[in-house]
Coordinates of C-alpha atoms in Angstrom, one line a residue:
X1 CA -111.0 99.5 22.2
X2 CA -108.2 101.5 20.0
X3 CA -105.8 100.8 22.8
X4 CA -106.7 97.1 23.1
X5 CA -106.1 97.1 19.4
X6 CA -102.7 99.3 19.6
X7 CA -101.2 96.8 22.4
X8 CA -101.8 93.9 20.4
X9 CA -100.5 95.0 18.0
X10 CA -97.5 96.1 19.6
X11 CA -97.0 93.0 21.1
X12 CA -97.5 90.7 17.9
X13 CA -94.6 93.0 16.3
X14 CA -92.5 92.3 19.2
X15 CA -92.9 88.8 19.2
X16 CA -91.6 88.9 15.7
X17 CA -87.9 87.5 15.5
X18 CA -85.1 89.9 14.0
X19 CA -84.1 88.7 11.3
X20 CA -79.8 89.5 10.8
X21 CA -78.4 89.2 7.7
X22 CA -74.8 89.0 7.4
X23 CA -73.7 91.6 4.8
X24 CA -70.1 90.9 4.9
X25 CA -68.4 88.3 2.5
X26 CA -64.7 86.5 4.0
X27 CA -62.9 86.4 0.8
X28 CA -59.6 83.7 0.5
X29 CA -57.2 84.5 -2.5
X30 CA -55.8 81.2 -3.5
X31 CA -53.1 82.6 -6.0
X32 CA -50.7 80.7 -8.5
X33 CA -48.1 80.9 -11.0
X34 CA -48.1 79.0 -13.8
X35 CA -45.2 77.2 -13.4
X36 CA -46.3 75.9 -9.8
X37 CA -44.0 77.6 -8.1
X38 CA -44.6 79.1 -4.6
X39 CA -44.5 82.6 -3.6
X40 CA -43.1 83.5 0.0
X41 CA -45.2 87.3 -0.6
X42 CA -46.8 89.1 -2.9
X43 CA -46.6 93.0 -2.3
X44 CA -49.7 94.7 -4.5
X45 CA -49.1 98.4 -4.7
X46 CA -52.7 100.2 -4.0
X47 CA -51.7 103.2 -5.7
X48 CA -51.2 102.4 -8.9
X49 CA -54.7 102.6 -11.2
X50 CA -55.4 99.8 -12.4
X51 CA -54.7 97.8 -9.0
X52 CA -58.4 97.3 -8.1
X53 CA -60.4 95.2 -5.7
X54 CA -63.7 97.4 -6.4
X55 CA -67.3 96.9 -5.4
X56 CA -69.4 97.7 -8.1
X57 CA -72.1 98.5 -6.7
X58 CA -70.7 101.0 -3.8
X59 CA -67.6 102.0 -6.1
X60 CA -65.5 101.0 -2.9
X61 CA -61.9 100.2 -3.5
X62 CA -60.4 97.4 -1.2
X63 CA -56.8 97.5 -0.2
X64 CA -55.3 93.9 -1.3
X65 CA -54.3 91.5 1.9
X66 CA -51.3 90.6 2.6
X67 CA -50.6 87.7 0.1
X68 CA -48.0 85.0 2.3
X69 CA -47.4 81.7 0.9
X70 CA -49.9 81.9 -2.5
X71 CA -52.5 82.8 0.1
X72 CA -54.4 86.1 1.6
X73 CA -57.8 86.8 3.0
X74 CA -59.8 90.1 3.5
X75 CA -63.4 90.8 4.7
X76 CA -65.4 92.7 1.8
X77 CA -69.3 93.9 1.8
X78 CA -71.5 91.9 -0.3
X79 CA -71.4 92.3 -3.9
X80 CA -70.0 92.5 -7.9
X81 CA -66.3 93.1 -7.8
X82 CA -63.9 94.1 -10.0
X83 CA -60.1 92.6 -9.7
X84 CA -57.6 93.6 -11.6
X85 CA -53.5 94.1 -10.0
X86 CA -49.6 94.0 -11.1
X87 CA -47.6 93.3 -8.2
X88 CA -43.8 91.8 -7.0
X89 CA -43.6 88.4 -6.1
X90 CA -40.7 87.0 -4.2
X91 CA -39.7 83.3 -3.6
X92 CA -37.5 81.4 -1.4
X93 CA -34.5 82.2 -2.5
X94 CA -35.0 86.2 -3.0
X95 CA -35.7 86.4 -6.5
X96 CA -38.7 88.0 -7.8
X97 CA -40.8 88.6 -10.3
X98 CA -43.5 90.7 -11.7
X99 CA -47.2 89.5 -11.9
X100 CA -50.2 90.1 -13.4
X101 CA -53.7 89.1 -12.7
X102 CA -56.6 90.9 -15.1
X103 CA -59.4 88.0 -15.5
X104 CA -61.8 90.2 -13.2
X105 CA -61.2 93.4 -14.1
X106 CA -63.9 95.0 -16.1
X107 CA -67.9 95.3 -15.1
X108 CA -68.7 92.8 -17.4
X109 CA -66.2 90.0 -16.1
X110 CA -66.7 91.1 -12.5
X111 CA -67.0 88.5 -10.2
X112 CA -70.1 87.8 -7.7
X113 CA -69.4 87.4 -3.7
X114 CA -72.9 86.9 -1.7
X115 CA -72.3 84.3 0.2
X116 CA -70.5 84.8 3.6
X117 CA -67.5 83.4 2.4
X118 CA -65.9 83.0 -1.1
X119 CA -62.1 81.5 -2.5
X120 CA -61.1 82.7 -5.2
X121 CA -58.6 80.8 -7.5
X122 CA -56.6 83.8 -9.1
X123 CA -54.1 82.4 -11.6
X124 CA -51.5 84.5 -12.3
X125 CA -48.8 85.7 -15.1
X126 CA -45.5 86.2 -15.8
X127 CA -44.6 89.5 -17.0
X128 CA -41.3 89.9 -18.7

């Protein structure tokens, strides 16, 4: 009787379906300057402090995507993230300039991805 019980078991468990949830969030950065124009790259140095991309929760630090064209997308685990950088932006014509982008960048102004994909709109500034 306890093995009758035991393979029935057994075999309800298996017939129940797996269940994947997709842990992973595809982030686009939709970046822009306030004067409209367009940046051919955006180079984000990872090693300076207060360039984060930071997962709250895990305290993983993401290295920024290549920004091309006001425009860069990275794969990032599930989570609250911070986002905070200074970086070098160059147009066209070679001239650059230095940016700033600080709306995300303490725990409580941290921004929410759960969903399997997010875009975020990341206006930037000037910095003289």
């Amino acid at each position: 009787m306890k093995k009758t019980v035991i393979a029935i078991l057994l075999l309800a468990l298996s017939c129940t379906p797996q269940v994947e949830e997709n842990i992973l969030c595809k982030v686009t950065l939709n970046l822009s300057l306030p004067d409209g124009r367009n940046m051919v790259s955006l180079t984000i140095d990872p090693t300076l402090e207060g360039n984060i991309f930071q997962n709250l929760n895990t305290g993983r630090n993401y290295p920024y995507p290549l920004i091309v064209n006001n425009t860069g997308q990275m794969t990032v685990l599930k989570g609250v993230y911070m986002l905070g950088f200074d970086g070098e932006a160059v147009f066209e014509d070679g001239s650059r300039v230095k940016v700033r982008f600080v709306s995300w960048n303490t725990p409580s102004t941290a921004v929410e991805l759960l969903d399997d994909s997010h875009t975020l709109e990341i206006p930037l500034t000037i910095l003289k």
